PDB file of C-alpha atoms in Angstrom:
ATOM      1  CA  MET A   1      73.324  58.562 126.465  1.00  0.00           C
ATOM      2  CA  ILE A   2      75.644  61.039 128.178  1.00  0.00           C
ATOM      3  CA  LYS A   3      72.724  62.395 130.223  1.00  0.00           C
ATOM      4  CA  PHE A   4      71.831  58.840 131.237  1.00  0.00           C
ATOM      5  CA  PHE A   5      75.325  58.108 132.604  1.00  0.00           C
ATOM      6  CA  ARG A   6      75.461  61.507 134.284  1.00  0.00           C
ATOM      7  CA  LYS A   7      72.169  60.781 136.092  1.00  0.00           C
ATOM      8  CA  ILE A   8      73.454  57.444 137.379  1.00  0.00           C
ATOM      9  CA  ARG A   9      76.578  59.175 138.636  1.00  0.00           C
ATOM     10  CA  GLN A  10      74.605  61.813 140.477  1.00  0.00           C
ATOM     11  CA  ASN A  11      72.296  59.234 142.101  1.00  0.00           C
ATOM     12  CA  LEU A  12      75.228  57.245 143.408  1.00  0.00           C
ATOM     13  CA  LEU A  13      76.833  60.344 144.889  1.00  0.00           C
ATOM     14  CA  THR A  14      73.547  61.468 146.462  1.00  0.00           C
ATOM     15  CA  GLU A  15      73.070  58.061 148.065  1.00  0.00           C
ATOM     16  CA  ASN A  16      76.693  58.133 149.353  1.00  0.00           C
ATOM     17  CA  LYS A  17      77.437  54.853 147.625  1.00  0.00           C
ATOM     18  CA  PHE A  18      81.066  55.755 147.009  1.00  0.00           C
ATOM     19  CA  SER A  19      82.343  52.234 146.415  1.00  0.00           C
ATOM     20  CA  LYS A  20      79.709  51.628 143.782  1.00  0.00           C
ATOM     21  CA  TYR A  21      80.445  55.028 142.284  1.00  0.00           C
ATOM     22  CA  LEU A  22      84.126  54.154 142.096  1.00  0.00           C
ATOM     23  CA  ILE A  23      83.368  50.919 140.345  1.00  0.00           C
ATOM     24  CA  TYR A  24      81.055  52.751 137.990  1.00  0.00           C
ATOM     25  CA  ALA A  25      83.688  55.426 137.272  1.00  0.00           C
ATOM     26  CA  ILE A  26      86.276  52.799 136.453  1.00  0.00           C
ATOM     27  CA  GLY A  27      83.788  51.066 134.179  1.00  0.00           C
ATOM     28  CA  GLU A  28      83.045  54.340 132.435  1.00  0.00           C
ATOM     29  CA  ILE A  29      86.769  54.974 131.896  1.00  0.00           C
ATOM     30  CA  ILE A  30      87.145  51.488 130.462  1.00  0.00           C
ATOM     31  CA  LEU A  31      84.252  52.127 128.093  1.00  0.00           C
ATOM     32  CA  VAL A  32      85.854  55.409 126.956  1.00  0.00           C
ATOM     33  CA  VAL A  33      89.203  53.667 126.405  1.00  0.00           C
ATOM     34  CA  ILE A  34      87.519  50.882 124.447  1.00  0.00           C
ATOM     35  CA  GLY A  35      85.749  53.493 122.341  1.00  0.00           C
ATOM     36  CA  ILE A  36      89.031  55.266 121.624  1.00  0.00           C
ATOM     37  CA  LEU A  37      90.738  51.984 120.716  1.00  0.00           C
ATOM     38  CA  ILE A  38      87.901  51.084 118.356  1.00  0.00           C
ATOM     39  CA  ALA A  39      88.128  54.528 116.728  1.00  0.00           C
ATOM     40  CA  VAL A  40      91.909  54.163 116.350  1.00  0.00           C
ATOM     41  CA  GLN A  41      91.454  50.684 114.912  1.00  0.00           C
ATOM     42  CA  ILE A  42      88.941  51.948 112.371  1.00  0.00           C
ATOM     43  CA  ASN A  43      91.226  54.836 111.463  1.00  0.00           C
ATOM     44  CA  ASN A  44      94.214  52.499 111.081  1.00  0.00           C
ATOM     45  CA  SER A  45      92.136  50.165 108.948  1.00  0.00           C
ATOM     46  CA  ASN A  46      91.146  53.034 106.671  1.00  0.00           C
ATOM     47  CA  GLU A  47      94.761  54.187 106.413  1.00  0.00           C
ATOM     48  CA  ASN A  48      95.898  50.659 105.561  1.00  0.00           C
ATOM     49  CA  LYS A  49      93.278  50.481 102.828  1.00  0.00           C
ATOM     50  CA  LYS A  50      94.535  53.775 101.401  1.00  0.00           C
ATOM     51  CA  LEU A  51      98.150  52.569 101.511  1.00  0.00           C
ATOM     52  CA  LYS A  52      97.212  49.287  99.824  1.00  0.00           C
ATOM     53  CA  ALA A  53      95.369  51.191  97.112  1.00  0.00           C
ATOM     54  CA  GLN A  54      98.410  53.408  96.549  1.00  0.00           C
ATOM     55  CA  GLU A  55     100.728  50.395  96.520  1.00  0.00           C
ATOM     56  CA  LEU A  56      98.504  48.592  94.017  1.00  0.00           C
ATOM     57  CA  LYS A  57      98.479  51.656  91.767  1.00  0.00           C
ATOM     58  CA  ILE A  58     102.261  52.059  91.879  1.00  0.00           C
ATOM     59  CA  LEU A  59     102.862  48.349  91.215  1.00  0.00           C
ATOM     60  CA  MET A  60     100.598  48.441  88.175  1.00  0.00           C
ATOM     61  CA  ALA A  61     102.531  51.495  86.955  1.00  0.00           C
ATOM     62  CA  PHE A  62     105.815  49.631  87.464  1.00  0.00           C
ATOM     63  CA  ARG A  63     104.436  46.729  85.472  1.00  0.00           C
ATOM     64  CA  GLU A  64     103.740  49.050  82.528  1.00  0.00           C
ATOM     65  CA  SER A  65     107.161  50.724  82.785  1.00  0.00           C
ATOM     66  CA  LEU A  66     109.011  47.414  82.947  1.00  0.00           C
ATOM     67  CA  ASP A  67     107.007  46.008  80.022  1.00  0.00           C
ATOM     68  CA  ALA A  68     107.907  49.106  77.966  1.00  0.00           C
ATOM     69  CA  ASP A  69     111.597  48.569  78.778  1.00  0.00           C
ATOM     70  CA  SER A  70     111.319  44.919  77.772  1.00  0.00           C
ATOM     71  CA  ASP A  71     109.619  45.762  74.465  1.00  0.00           C
ATOM     72  CA  TYR A  72     112.401  48.211  73.638  1.00  0.00           C
ATOM     73  CA  ARG A  73     115.090  45.629  74.451  1.00  0.00           C
ATOM     74  CA  ASN A  74     113.366  43.072  72.231  1.00  0.00           C
ATOM     75  CA  ASP A  75     113.429  45.562  69.366  1.00  0.00           C
ATOM     76  CA  SER A  76     117.057  46.496  70.010  1.00  0.00           C
ATOM     77  CA  LYS A  77     117.986  42.806  70.120  1.00  0.00           C
ATOM     78  CA  ILE A  78     117.168  42.596  66.419  1.00  0.00           C
ATOM     79  CA  VAL A  79     119.646  45.418  65.801  1.00  0.00           C
ATOM     80  CA  TYR A  80     122.569  44.062  67.813  1.00  0.00           C
ATOM     81  CA  ASN A  81     122.004  40.527  66.508  1.00  0.00           C
ATOM     82  CA  LYS A  82     122.231  41.898  62.982  1.00  0.00           C
ATOM     83  CA  ALA A  83     125.490  43.619  63.879  1.00  0.00           C
ATOM     84  CA  ARG A  84     126.869  40.527  65.613  1.00  0.00           C
ATOM     85  CA  ASN A  85     125.949  38.228  62.711  1.00  0.00           C
ATOM     86  CA  SER A  86     127.647  40.547  60.215  1.00  0.00           C
ATOM     87  CA  MET A  87     130.781  40.693  62.368  1.00  0.00           C
ATOM     88  CA  ASP A  88     130.933  36.888  62.510  1.00  0.00           C
ATOM     89  CA  TYR A  89     130.337  36.651  58.770  1.00  0.00           C
ATOM     90  CA  LEU A  90     132.997  39.220  57.826  1.00  0.00           C
ATOM     91  CA  ILE A  91     135.648  37.745  60.132  1.00  0.00           C
ATOM     92  CA  ILE A  92     135.293  34.275  58.614  1.00  0.00           C
ATOM     93  CA  TYR A  93     134.818  35.504  55.043  1.00  0.00           C
ATOM     94  CA  MET A  94     137.815  37.833  55.022  1.00  0.00           C
ATOM     95  CA  GLU A  95     140.097  35.403  56.872  1.00  0.00           C
ATOM     96  CA  ASN A  96     139.286  32.859  54.132  1.00  0.00           C
ATOM     97  CA  ASP A  97     140.254  35.454  51.501  1.00  0.00           C
ATOM     98  CA  GLY A  98     136.724  35.687  50.107  1.00  0.00           C
ATOM     99  CA  PRO A  99     136.302  37.801  46.954  1.00  0.00           C
ATOM    100  CA  TYR A 100     134.292  41.008  46.887  1.00  0.00           C
ATOM    101  CA  THR A 101     130.539  40.622  46.493  1.00  0.00           C
ATOM    102  CA  ASP A 102     127.894  43.319  46.472  1.00  0.00           C
ATOM    103  CA  SER A 103     126.315  41.984  49.684  1.00  0.00           C
ATOM    104  CA  LEU A 104     129.432  42.921  51.673  1.00  0.00           C
ATOM    105  CA  LYS A 105     128.390  46.584  51.668  1.00  0.00           C
ATOM    106  CA  TYR A 106     125.404  45.655  53.889  1.00  0.00           C
ATOM    107  CA  HIS A 107     127.557  43.672  56.324  1.00  0.00           C
ATOM    108  CA  PHE A 108     130.037  46.561  56.585  1.00  0.00           C
ATOM    109  CA  ALA A 109     127.128  48.903  57.316  1.00  0.00           C
ATOM    110  CA  ASN A 110     125.768  46.594  59.998  1.00  0.00           C
ATOM    111  CA  ILE A 111     128.977  46.615  62.039  1.00  0.00           C
ATOM    112  CA  ALA A 112     128.738  50.417  62.294  1.00  0.00           C
ATOM    113  CA  ILE A 113     125.193  50.404  63.673  1.00  0.00           C
ATOM    114  CA  ASP A 114     124.924  52.310  66.912  1.00  0.00           C
ATOM    115  CA  TRP A 115     123.060  50.831  69.848  1.00  0.00           C
ATOM    116  CA  GLY A 116     121.482  52.061  73.048  1.00  0.00           C
ATOM    117  CA  LEU A 117     119.171  51.277  75.922  1.00  0.00           C
ATOM    118  CA  THR A 118     116.032  53.119  76.955  1.00  0.00           C
ATOM    119  CA  PHE A 119     114.504  52.988  80.424  1.00  0.00           C
ATOM    120  CA  ASP A 120     111.182  54.373  81.595  1.00  0.00           C
ATOM    121  CA  PHE A 121     112.249  55.934  84.911  1.00  0.00           C
ATOM    122  CA  SER A 122     109.013  57.906  85.437  1.00  0.00           C
ATOM    123  CA  THR A 123     107.387  55.512  87.925  1.00  0.00           C
ATOM    124  CA  TYR A 124     110.629  54.921  89.820  1.00  0.00           C
ATOM    125  CA  ASP A 125     111.335  58.641  90.095  1.00  0.00           C
ATOM    126  CA  ALA A 126     107.775  59.308  91.272  1.00  0.00           C
ATOM    127  CA  LEU A 127     108.078  56.645  93.976  1.00  0.00           C
ATOM    128  CA  LYS A 128     111.465  57.971  95.125  1.00  0.00           C
ATOM    129  CA  SER A 129     109.964  61.432  95.556  1.00  0.00           C
ATOM    130  CA  LYS A 130     107.300  59.955  97.850  1.00  0.00           C
ATOM    131  CA  ASP A 131     108.551  56.961  99.777  1.00  0.00           C
ATOM    132  CA  LEU A 132     110.125  53.759  98.485  1.00  0.00           C
ATOM    133  CA  ASN A 133     108.710  51.991 101.541  1.00  0.00           C
ATOM    134  CA  LEU A 134     105.276  52.302  99.965  1.00  0.00           C
ATOM    135  CA  ILE A 135     106.141  48.911  98.454  1.00  0.00           C
ATOM    136  CA  SER A 136     105.652  46.737 101.511  1.00  0.00           C
ATOM    137  CA  ASN A 137     107.358  43.606 100.140  1.00  0.00           C
ATOM    138  CA  GLU A 138     111.016  44.151 101.072  1.00  0.00           C
ATOM    139  CA  LYS A 139     112.383  41.657  98.537  1.00  0.00           C
ATOM    140  CA  LEU A 140     110.377  43.164  95.693  1.00  0.00           C
ATOM    141  CA  ARG A 141     111.340  46.687  96.744  1.00  0.00           C
ATOM    142  CA  SER A 142     115.030  45.720  96.811  1.00  0.00           C
ATOM    143  CA  ASP A 143     114.847  44.058  93.372  1.00  0.00           C
ATOM    144  CA  ILE A 144     113.111  47.060  91.806  1.00  0.00           C
ATOM    145  CA  ILE A 145     115.738  49.419  93.224  1.00  0.00           C
ATOM    146  CA  GLY A 146     118.491  47.085  91.973  1.00  0.00           C
ATOM    147  CA  TYR A 147     116.988  46.983  88.469  1.00  0.00           C
ATOM    148  CA  TYR A 148     116.855  50.767  88.095  1.00  0.00           C
ATOM    149  CA  ARG A 149     120.255  51.346  89.689  1.00  0.00           C
ATOM    150  CA  TYR A 150     121.720  48.845  87.264  1.00  0.00           C
ATOM    151  CA  GLY A 151     119.993  50.709  84.437  1.00  0.00           C
ATOM    152  CA  GLU A 152     121.165  54.123  85.645  1.00  0.00           C
ATOM    153  CA  ASN A 153     124.774  53.071  86.127  1.00  0.00           C
ATOM    154  CA  LEU A 154     126.220  49.984  84.501  1.00  0.00           C
ATOM    155  CA  ALA A 155     123.816  49.527  81.576  1.00  0.00           C
ATOM    156  CA  THR A 156     123.885  53.213  80.606  1.00  0.00           C
ATOM    157  CA  ASN A 157     127.669  53.278  80.982  1.00  0.00           C
ATOM    158  CA  PHE A 158     128.055  50.280  78.664  1.00  0.00           C
ATOM    159  CA  THR A 159     125.750  51.919  76.136  1.00  0.00           C
ATOM    160  CA  ASN A 160     127.870  55.056  76.099  1.00  0.00           C
ATOM    161  CA  ARG A 161     131.095  53.067  75.870  1.00  0.00           C
ATOM    162  CA  TYR A 162     129.871  51.100  72.856  1.00  0.00           C
ATOM    163  CA  SER A 163     128.702  54.281  71.127  1.00  0.00           C
ATOM    164  CA  GLY A 164     132.121  55.775  71.848  1.00  0.00           C
ATOM    165  CA  ILE A 165     133.837  52.818  70.171  1.00  0.00           C
ATOM    166  CA  ILE A 166     131.786  53.329  66.999  1.00  0.00           C
ATOM    167  CA  ASP A 167     132.478  57.070  67.080  1.00  0.00           C
ATOM    168  CA  ASP A 168     136.226  56.509  67.445  1.00  0.00           C
ATOM    169  CA  ALA A 169     136.203  53.953  64.633  1.00  0.00           C
ATOM    170  CA  SER A 170     134.517  56.453  62.326  1.00  0.00           C
ATOM    171  CA  LYS A 171     137.474  58.816  62.819  1.00  0.00           C
ATOM    172  CA  THR A 172     140.344  56.333  62.756  1.00  0.00           C
ATOM    173  CA  ILE A 173     139.284  53.283  60.716  1.00  0.00           C
ATOM    174  CA  PHE A 174     136.076  53.703  58.713  1.00  0.00           C
ATOM    175  CA  ASN A 175     137.137  57.023  57.207  1.00  0.00           C
ATOM    176  CA  LYS A 176     140.210  55.348  55.659  1.00  0.00           C
ATOM    177  CA  HIS A 177     138.392  52.439  54.053  1.00  0.00           C
ATOM    178  CA  PHE A 178     134.802  53.390  53.243  1.00  0.00           C
ATOM    179  CA  ASN A 179     132.924  55.920  51.153  1.00  0.00           C
ATOM    180  CA  GLN A 180     130.697  56.934  54.069  1.00  0.00           C
ATOM    181  CA  MET A 181     129.754  55.965  57.576  1.00  0.00           C
ATOM    182  CA  TRP A 182     127.092  58.190  59.105  1.00  0.00           C
ATOM    183  CA  SER A 183     124.174  56.970  57.025  1.00  0.00           C
ATOM    184  CA  ALA A 184     124.918  53.478  58.295  1.00  0.00           C
ATOM    185  CA  ARG A 185     123.942  54.574  61.797  1.00  0.00           C
ATOM    186  CA  ARG A 186     120.267  54.586  60.828  1.00  0.00           C
ATOM    187  CA  SER A 187     119.384  51.202  62.321  1.00  0.00           C
ATOM    188  CA  ASN A 188     115.770  51.217  61.101  1.00  0.00           C
ATOM    189  CA  GLN A 189     116.745  50.642  57.475  1.00  0.00           C
ATOM    190  CA  GLN A 190     119.251  48.659  55.437  1.00  0.00           C
ATOM    191  CA  SER A 191     122.215  50.972  54.918  1.00  0.00           C
ATOM    192  CA  GLU A 192     125.357  50.552  52.901  1.00  0.00           C
ATOM    193  CA  MET A 193     129.091  51.082  53.426  1.00  0.00           C
ATOM    194  CA  ILE A 194     131.120  50.526  50.308  1.00  0.00           C
ATOM    195  CA  ALA A 195     134.827  49.746  50.665  1.00  0.00           C
ATOM    196  CA  ASN A 196     137.138  52.107  48.758  1.00  0.00           C
ATOM    197  CA  ASP A 197     139.578  49.259  48.128  1.00  0.00           C
ATOM    198  CA  TYR A 198     138.332  45.871  49.297  1.00  0.00           C
ATOM    199  CA  GLU A 199     141.621  44.040  48.651  1.00  0.00           C
ATOM    200  CA  GLN A 200     143.495  46.550  50.781  1.00  0.00           C
ATOM    201  CA  LEU A 201     140.830  46.402  53.492  1.00  0.00           C
ATOM    202  CA  LYS A 202     140.966  42.603  53.520  1.00  0.00           C
ATOM    203  CA  THR A 203     144.659  42.624  54.388  1.00  0.00           C
ATOM    204  CA  ASP A 204     144.494  45.514  56.859  1.00  0.00           C
ATOM    205  CA  LYS A 205     145.488  43.993  60.201  1.00  0.00           C
ATOM    206  CA  GLU A 206     144.206  47.014  62.110  1.00  0.00           C
ATOM    207  CA  PHE A 207     140.730  46.578  60.640  1.00  0.00           C
ATOM    208  CA  ARG A 208     140.738  42.815  61.293  1.00  0.00           C
ATOM    209  CA  TYR A 209     141.829  43.444  64.886  1.00  0.00           C
ATOM    210  CA  PHE A 210     139.095  46.060  65.303  1.00  0.00           C
ATOM    211  CA  LEU A 211     136.470  43.720  63.874  1.00  0.00           C
ATOM    212  CA  ARG A 212     137.347  40.830  66.206  1.00  0.00           C
ATOM    213  CA  THR A 213     137.514  43.167  69.195  1.00  0.00           C
ATOM    214  CA  LEU A 214     134.190  44.800  68.307  1.00  0.00           C
ATOM    215  CA  ARG A 215     132.570  41.366  68.254  1.00  0.00           C
ATOM    216  CA  ASN A 216     133.782  40.742  71.814  1.00  0.00           C
ATOM    217  CA  GLN A 217     132.644  44.191  72.904  1.00  0.00           C
ATOM    218  CA  ASN A 218     129.277  43.588  71.277  1.00  0.00           C
ATOM    219  CA  TYR A 219     128.842  40.602  73.564  1.00  0.00           C
ATOM    220  CA  TRP A 220     130.090  42.117  76.841  1.00  0.00           C
ATOM    221  CA  PHE A 221     128.613  45.584  76.445  1.00  0.00           C
ATOM    222  CA  ILE A 222     125.357  44.703  74.704  1.00  0.00           C
ATOM    223  CA  GLU A 223     124.319  41.066  74.738  1.00  0.00           C
ATOM    224  CA  ASN A 224     125.477  40.273  78.266  1.00  0.00           C
ATOM    225  CA  THR A 225     123.976  43.510  79.625  1.00  0.00           C
ATOM    226  CA  THR A 226     120.677  42.906  77.839  1.00  0.00           C
ATOM    227  CA  ASN A 227     120.471  39.315  79.072  1.00  0.00           C
ATOM    228  CA  ASN A 228     121.117  40.504  82.637  1.00  0.00           C
ATOM    229  CA  LEU A 229     118.330  43.069  82.366  1.00  0.00           C
ATOM    230  CA  ASN A 230     115.956  40.504  80.884  1.00  0.00           C
ATOM    231  CA  ASP A 231     116.628  38.116  83.766  1.00  0.00           C
ATOM    232  CA  ARG A 232     115.951  40.898  86.275  1.00  0.00           C
ATOM    233  CA  TYR A 233     112.811  41.886  84.386  1.00  0.00           C
ATOM    234  CA  LYS A 234     111.366  38.353  84.428  1.00  0.00           C
ATOM    235  CA  LYS A 235     112.049  37.971  88.131  1.00  0.00           C
ATOM    236  CA  ILE A 236     110.543  41.330  89.099  1.00  0.00           C
ATOM    237  CA  SER A 237     107.533  40.938  86.792  1.00  0.00           C
ATOM    238  CA  LYS A 238     106.638  37.645  88.425  1.00  0.00           C
ATOM    239  CA  GLN A 239     106.956  39.189  91.897  1.00  0.00           C
ATOM    240  CA  ILE A 240     104.822  42.163  90.901  1.00  0.00           C
ATOM    241  CA  GLU A 241     102.062  39.959  89.512  1.00  0.00           C
ATOM    242  CA  GLU A 242     102.002  37.915  92.716  1.00  0.00           C
ATOM    243  CA  GLU A 243     101.917  41.079  94.848  1.00  0.00           C
ATOM    244  CA  ILE A 244      99.107  42.603  92.767  1.00  0.00           C
ATOM    245  CA  LYS A 245      97.013  39.459  93.294  1.00  0.00           C
ATOM    246  CA  LYS A 246      97.530  39.737  97.062  1.00  0.00           C
ATOM    247  CA  LEU A 247      96.498  43.382  97.151  1.00  0.00           C
ATOM    248  CA  LYS A 248      93.394  43.037  94.999  1.00  0.00           C
TER     249      LYS A 248
END
């Protein structure tokens, strides 16, 4: 093909048909430019396909990470609900001067249950090390970043604060009124905390104040935080599913 065009060029020059040669030269340049543009277009198309494949892979990984977080929160909800229910029960029962029953040792143990949050940051960290802009949907990208920043900062901070409250109580309140405390921190089994003197405990204003305050802290630090994360999770999961459908 190159030899063919070269021969035409030489014939035009030999015949001194300069105007025709000029037109031909311009046409040849246009053909070369068109060829380059087509090559660039093909290359761009291939790159876009690669980027879409990478984006699809990372979104599917995010879906798994977020689902793992949600499963953990659902399990932990059982724990903090148990603690909250025991707090409510003890506050009402003791304020009504209820007598000691053997079941109280389980409720006392429940209020000392520790609680925490777990996040799977692996996919988020991997994306940050590459380029967050790999997620082309700006709204989805912003919501994912917001979810993990909330998890890294506020949610983790609340978890630590609640654990600190239980730790402080073990040193200042529980140690004065109960036979033990640490075994009650095993949230995967029914533990016991037996009051040394229930009648004294029942009239202890410091303990009653702590119990009412812990119930409030249980809501603000745990339940409210968990509900916020669940709302974010539902919103992002829906967006991810829609984006995956578009990319497939």
